[in-house]
Short mmCIF file of C-alpha atoms in Angstrom, two decimals:
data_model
loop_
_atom_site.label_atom_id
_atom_site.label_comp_id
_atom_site.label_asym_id
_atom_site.label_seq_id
_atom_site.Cartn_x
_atom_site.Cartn_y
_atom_site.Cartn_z
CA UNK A 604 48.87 0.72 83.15
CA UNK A 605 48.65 -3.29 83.05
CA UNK A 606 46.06 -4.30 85.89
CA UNK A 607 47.00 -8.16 86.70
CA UNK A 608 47.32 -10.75 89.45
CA UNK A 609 46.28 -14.11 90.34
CA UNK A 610 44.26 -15.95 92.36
CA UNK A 611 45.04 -15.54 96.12
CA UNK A 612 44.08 -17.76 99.13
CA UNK A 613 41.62 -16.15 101.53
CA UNK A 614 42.17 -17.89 104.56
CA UNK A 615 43.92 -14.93 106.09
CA UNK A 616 41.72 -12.05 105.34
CA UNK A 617 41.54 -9.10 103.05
CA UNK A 618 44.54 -7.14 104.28
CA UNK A 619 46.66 -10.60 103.76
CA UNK A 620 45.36 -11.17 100.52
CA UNK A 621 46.45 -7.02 99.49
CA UNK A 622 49.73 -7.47 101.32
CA UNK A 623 50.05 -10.64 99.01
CA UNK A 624 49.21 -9.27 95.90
CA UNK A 625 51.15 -6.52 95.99
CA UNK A 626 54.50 -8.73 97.17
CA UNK A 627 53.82 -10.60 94.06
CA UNK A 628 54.22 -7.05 91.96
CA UNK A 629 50.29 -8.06 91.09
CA UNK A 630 47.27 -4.49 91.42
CA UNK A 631 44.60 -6.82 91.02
CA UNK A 632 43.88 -9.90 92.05
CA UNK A 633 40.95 -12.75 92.55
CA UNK A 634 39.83 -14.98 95.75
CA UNK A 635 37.29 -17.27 96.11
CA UNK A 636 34.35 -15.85 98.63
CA UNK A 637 34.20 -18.79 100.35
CA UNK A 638 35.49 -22.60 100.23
CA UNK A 639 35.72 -23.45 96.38
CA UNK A 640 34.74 -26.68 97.04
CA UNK A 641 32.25 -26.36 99.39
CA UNK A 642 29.53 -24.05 101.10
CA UNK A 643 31.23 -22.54 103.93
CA UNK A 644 32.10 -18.86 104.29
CA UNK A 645 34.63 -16.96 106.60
CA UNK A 646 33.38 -14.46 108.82
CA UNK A 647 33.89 -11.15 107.99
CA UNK A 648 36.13 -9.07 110.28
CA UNK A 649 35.08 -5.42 109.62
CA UNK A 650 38.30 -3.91 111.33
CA UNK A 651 40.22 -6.60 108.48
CA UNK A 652 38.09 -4.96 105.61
CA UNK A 653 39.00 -1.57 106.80
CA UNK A 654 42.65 -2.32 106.63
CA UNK A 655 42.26 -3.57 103.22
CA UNK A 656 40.51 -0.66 101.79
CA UNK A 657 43.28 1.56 103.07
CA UNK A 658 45.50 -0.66 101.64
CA UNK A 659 43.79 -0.82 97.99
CA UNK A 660 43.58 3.00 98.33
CA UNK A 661 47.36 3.85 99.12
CA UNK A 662 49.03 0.53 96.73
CA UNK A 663 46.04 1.23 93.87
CA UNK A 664 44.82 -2.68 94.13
CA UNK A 665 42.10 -2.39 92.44
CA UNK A 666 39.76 -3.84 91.11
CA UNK A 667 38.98 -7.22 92.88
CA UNK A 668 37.63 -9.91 90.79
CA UNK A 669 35.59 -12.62 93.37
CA UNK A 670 34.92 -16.37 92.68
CA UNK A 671 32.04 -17.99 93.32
CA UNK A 672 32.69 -21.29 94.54
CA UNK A 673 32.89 -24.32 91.41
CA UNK A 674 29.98 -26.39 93.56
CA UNK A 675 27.51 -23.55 92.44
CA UNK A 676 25.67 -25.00 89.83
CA UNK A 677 22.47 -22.78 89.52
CA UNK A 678 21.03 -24.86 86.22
CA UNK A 679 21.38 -28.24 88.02
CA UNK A 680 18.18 -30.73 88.23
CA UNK A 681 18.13 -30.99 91.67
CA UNK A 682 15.90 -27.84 92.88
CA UNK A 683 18.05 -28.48 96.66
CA UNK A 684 21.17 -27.82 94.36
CA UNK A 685 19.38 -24.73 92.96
CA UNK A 686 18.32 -23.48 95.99
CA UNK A 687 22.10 -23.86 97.61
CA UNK A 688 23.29 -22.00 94.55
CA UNK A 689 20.61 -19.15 94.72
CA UNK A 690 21.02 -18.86 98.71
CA UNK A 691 24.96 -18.74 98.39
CA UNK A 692 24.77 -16.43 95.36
CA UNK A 693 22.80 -14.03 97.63
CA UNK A 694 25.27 -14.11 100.60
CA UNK A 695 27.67 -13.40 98.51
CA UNK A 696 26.28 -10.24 96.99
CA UNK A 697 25.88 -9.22 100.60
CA UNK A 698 29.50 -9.96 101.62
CA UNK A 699 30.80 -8.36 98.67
CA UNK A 700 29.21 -5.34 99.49
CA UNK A 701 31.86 -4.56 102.20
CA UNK A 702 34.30 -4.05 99.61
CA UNK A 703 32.17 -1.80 97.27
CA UNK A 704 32.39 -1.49 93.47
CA UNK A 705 33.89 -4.79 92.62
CA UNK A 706 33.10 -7.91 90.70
CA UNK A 707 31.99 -11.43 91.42
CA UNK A 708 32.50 -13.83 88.43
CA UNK A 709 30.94 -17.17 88.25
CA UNK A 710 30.26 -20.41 86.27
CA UNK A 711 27.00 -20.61 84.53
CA UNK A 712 26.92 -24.15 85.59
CA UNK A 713 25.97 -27.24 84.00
CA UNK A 714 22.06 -28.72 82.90
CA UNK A 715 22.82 -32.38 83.43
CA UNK A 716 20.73 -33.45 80.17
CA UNK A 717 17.65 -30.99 81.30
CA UNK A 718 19.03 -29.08 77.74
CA UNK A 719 20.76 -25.73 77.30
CA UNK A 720 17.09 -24.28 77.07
CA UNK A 721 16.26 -25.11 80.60
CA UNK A 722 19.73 -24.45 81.96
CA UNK A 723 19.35 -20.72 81.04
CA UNK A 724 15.76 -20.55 82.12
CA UNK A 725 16.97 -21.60 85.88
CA UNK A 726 20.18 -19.46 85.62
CA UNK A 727 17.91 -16.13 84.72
CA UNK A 728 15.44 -17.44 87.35
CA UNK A 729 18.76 -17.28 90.05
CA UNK A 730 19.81 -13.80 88.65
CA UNK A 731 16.44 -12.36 89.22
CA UNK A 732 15.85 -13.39 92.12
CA UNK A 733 19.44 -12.53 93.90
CA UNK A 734 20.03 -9.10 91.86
CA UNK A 735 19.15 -6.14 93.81
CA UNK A 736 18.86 -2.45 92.51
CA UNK A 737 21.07 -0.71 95.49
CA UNK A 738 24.13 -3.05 94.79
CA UNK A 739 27.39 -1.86 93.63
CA UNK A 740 28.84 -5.46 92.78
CA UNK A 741 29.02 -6.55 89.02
CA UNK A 742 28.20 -10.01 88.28
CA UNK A 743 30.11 -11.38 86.02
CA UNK A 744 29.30 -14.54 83.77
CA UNK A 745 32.61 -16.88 82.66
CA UNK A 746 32.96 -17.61 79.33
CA UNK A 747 33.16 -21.41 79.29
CA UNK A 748 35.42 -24.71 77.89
CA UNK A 749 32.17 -26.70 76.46
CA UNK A 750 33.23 -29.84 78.57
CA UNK A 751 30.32 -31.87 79.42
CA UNK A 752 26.40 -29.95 79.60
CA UNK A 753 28.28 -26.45 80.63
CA UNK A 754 26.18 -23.55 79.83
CA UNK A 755 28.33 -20.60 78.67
CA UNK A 756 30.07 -23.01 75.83
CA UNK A 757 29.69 -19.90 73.31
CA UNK A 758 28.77 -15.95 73.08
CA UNK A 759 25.37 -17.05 71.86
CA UNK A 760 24.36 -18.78 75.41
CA UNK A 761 25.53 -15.86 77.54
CA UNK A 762 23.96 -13.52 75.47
CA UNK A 763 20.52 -15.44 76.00
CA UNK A 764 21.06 -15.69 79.86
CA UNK A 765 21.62 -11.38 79.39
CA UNK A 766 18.78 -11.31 77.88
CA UNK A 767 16.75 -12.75 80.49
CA UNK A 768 18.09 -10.78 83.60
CA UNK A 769 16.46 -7.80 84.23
CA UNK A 770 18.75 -5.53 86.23
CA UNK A 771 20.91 -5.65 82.88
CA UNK A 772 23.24 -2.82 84.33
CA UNK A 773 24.49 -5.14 86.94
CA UNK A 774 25.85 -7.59 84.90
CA UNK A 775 28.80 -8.35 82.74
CA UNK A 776 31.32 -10.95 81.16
CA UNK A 777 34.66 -12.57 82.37
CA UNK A 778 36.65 -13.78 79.26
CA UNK A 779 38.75 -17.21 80.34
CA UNK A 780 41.42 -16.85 77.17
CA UNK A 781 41.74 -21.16 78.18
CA UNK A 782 37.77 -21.28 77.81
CA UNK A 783 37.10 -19.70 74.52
CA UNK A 784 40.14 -21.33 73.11
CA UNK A 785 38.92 -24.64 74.31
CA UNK A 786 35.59 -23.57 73.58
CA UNK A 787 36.64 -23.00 69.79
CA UNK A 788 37.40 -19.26 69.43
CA UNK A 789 40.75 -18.97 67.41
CA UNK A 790 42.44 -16.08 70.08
CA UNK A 791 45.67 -16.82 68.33
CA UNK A 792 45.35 -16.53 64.63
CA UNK A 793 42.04 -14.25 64.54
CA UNK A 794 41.98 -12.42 67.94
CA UNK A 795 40.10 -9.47 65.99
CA UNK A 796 37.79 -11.83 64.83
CA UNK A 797 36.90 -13.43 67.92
CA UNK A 798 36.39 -9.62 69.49
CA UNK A 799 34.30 -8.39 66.97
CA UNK A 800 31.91 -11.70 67.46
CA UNK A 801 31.74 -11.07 71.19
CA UNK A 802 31.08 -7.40 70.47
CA UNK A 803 28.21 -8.54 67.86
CA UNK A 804 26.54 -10.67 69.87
CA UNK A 805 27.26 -9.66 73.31
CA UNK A 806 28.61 -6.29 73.01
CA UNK A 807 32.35 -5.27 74.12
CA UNK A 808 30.97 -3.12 76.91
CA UNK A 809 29.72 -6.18 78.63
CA UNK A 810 33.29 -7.44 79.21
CA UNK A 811 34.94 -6.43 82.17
CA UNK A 812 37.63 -8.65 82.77
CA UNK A 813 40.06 -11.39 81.64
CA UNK A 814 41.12 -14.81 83.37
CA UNK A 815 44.24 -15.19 81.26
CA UNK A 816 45.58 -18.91 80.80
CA UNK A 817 47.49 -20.86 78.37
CA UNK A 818 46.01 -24.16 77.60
CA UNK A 819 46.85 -27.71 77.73
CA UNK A 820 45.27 -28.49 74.95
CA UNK A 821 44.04 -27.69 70.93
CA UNK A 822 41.52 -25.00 69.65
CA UNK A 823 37.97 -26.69 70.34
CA UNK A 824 39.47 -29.22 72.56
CA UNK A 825 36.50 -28.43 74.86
CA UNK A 826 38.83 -29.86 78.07
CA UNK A 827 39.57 -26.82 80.09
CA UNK A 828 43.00 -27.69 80.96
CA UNK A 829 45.05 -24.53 82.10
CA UNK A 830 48.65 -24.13 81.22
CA UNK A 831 51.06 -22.05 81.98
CA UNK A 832 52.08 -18.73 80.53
CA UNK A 833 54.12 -20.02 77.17
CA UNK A 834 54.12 -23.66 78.20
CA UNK A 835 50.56 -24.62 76.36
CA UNK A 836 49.21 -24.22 73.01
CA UNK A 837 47.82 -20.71 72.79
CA UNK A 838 51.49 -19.27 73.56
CA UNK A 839 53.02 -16.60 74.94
CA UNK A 840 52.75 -14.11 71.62
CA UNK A 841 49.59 -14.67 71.32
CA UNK A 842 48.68 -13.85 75.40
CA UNK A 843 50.75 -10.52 74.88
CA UNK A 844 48.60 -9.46 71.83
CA UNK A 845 45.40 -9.85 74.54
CA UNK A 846 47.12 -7.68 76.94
CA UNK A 847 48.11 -5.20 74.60
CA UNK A 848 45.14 -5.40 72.35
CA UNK A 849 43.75 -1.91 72.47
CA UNK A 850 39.69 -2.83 73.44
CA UNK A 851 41.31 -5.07 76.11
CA UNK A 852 44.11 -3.38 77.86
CA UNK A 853 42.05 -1.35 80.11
CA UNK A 854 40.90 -4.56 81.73
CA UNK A 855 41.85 -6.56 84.86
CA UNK A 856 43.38 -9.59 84.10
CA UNK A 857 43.65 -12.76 86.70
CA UNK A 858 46.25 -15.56 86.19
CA UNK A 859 45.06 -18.86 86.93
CA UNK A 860 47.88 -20.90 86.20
CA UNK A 861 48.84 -23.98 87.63
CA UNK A 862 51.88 -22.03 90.09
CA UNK A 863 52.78 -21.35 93.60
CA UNK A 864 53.31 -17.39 94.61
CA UNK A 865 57.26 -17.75 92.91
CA UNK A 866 55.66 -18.81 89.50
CA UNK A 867 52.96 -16.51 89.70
CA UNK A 868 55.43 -13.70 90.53
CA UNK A 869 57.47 -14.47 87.43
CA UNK A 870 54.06 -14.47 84.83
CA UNK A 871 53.35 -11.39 86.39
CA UNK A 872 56.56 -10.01 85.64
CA UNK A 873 56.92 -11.30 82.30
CA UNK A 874 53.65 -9.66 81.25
CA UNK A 875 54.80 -6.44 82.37
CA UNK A 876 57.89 -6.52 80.56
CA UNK A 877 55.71 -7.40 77.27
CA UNK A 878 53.05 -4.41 78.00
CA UNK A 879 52.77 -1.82 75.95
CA UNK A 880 52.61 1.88 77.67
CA UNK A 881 49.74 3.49 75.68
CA UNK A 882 51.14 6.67 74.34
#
């Protein structure tokens, strides 16, 4: 069974956002945990969370895919920076933990000219310090464009911020199919290729779930434009071979497409149609 959504608005609360989802034909979807711009976070109504769970149970939503916000940069110079990061990071974890079992995906973030090396030593410095043994949420790293000082450009950089976490079991990857094409990995013309590097270096079992874009631009562009489905240069073949590929299908996959809830309804759709029913 093809698990996919998109990214949904939070504003109204978990039972709106599984309502949402599953109007849009979507059993998955993604939501920012608090503004994406910002710091501020939504209360969380307990009685709302219990509606959702029913919800998730009876539709089979599942799983959900969180979003830190983009203004988390864990790796920046400024220690007040890091310490927003690592405090939000940690409330997060805590919120998500009313909706057991899930994932929360994030940015690596960008050094700012401190050098990749000292990116991923603050980055494993946040993980350690926010990572607790008793949680059931998976964090997730993105795989990244390049643009700028990102950390996260290529499997080699979030296999070195792995390596320095130490409650390894709580930890995975997101695959952005706009990033790594950006980012240089050739997804349409070598898709096998490109999973057998992330499974040498990082390891297949690491990868739980896949933001899947088209792209605005060329392989190794490094821009991180998102296109949609069929309207940019990866294609739509070449996004049905992810979905169907058989060491991806079992995973989640997010649209974040530049849509409204009609256009998002359609890729949906469309992605169904192209699915392949294992036999």
């Amino acid at each position: 069974m093809l698990r996919i959504g998109n990214h949904l608005s939070s504003s109204g609360g978990y039972e709106a956002m599984g309502k949402t989802a599953r109007n849009l034909g979507a059993n998955t979807f993604a939501f920012f945990t608090r503004n994406p711009r910002g710091g501020k976070a939504k209360a969380i109504e307990e009685e709302d969370v219990k509606k959702f769970l029913t919800l998730a149970a009876n539709e089979d939503v599942a799983p959900l895919v969180a979003h830190a916000p983009y203004t988390l940069n864990p790796c920046s110079a400024d220690e007040g920076l890091r310490e927003f990061a690592r405090n939000t990071f940690a409330d997060d974890l805590k919120r998500m933990e009313y909706t057991p079992g899930n994932y929360y995906n994030f940015h690596p973030g960008s050094h700012v000219k401190q050098g990749v090396d000292q990116g991923i030593a603050y980055i494993t410095e946040m993980l350690n310090q926010v990572l607790r043994p008793e949680q059931t949420t998976t964090v997730l790293l993105e795989t990244m464009a390049g643009k700028g000082s990102e950390v996260g450009r290529n499997f080699e950089e979030l296999r070195r911020i792995l390596d320095g976490v130490k409650l390894q079991e709580k930890m995975g990857v997101c695959l952005d199919t706009c990033h790594v094409w950006d980012g240089g990995y050739d997804i349409v013309n070598d898709l096998d290729g490109v999973l057998e590097e992330f499974d040498r270096i990082i390891g297949l079992e690491r990868l739980r779930a896949i933001h899947l874009n088209d792209s605005m631009n060329g392989l190794g562009s490094h821009k991180d434009r998102h296109a949609k489905i069929g309207e940019g240069q990866i294609g739509l073949e070449a996004l049905v071979r992810v979905v169907n590929h058989p060491k991806l299908r079992h995973l989640p996959f997010i649209l974040e497409t530049p849509n409204d809830d009609e256009g998002y309804a359609r890729e949906i759709e469309l992605m169904r149609e192209n699915y392949q029913e294992s036999t």
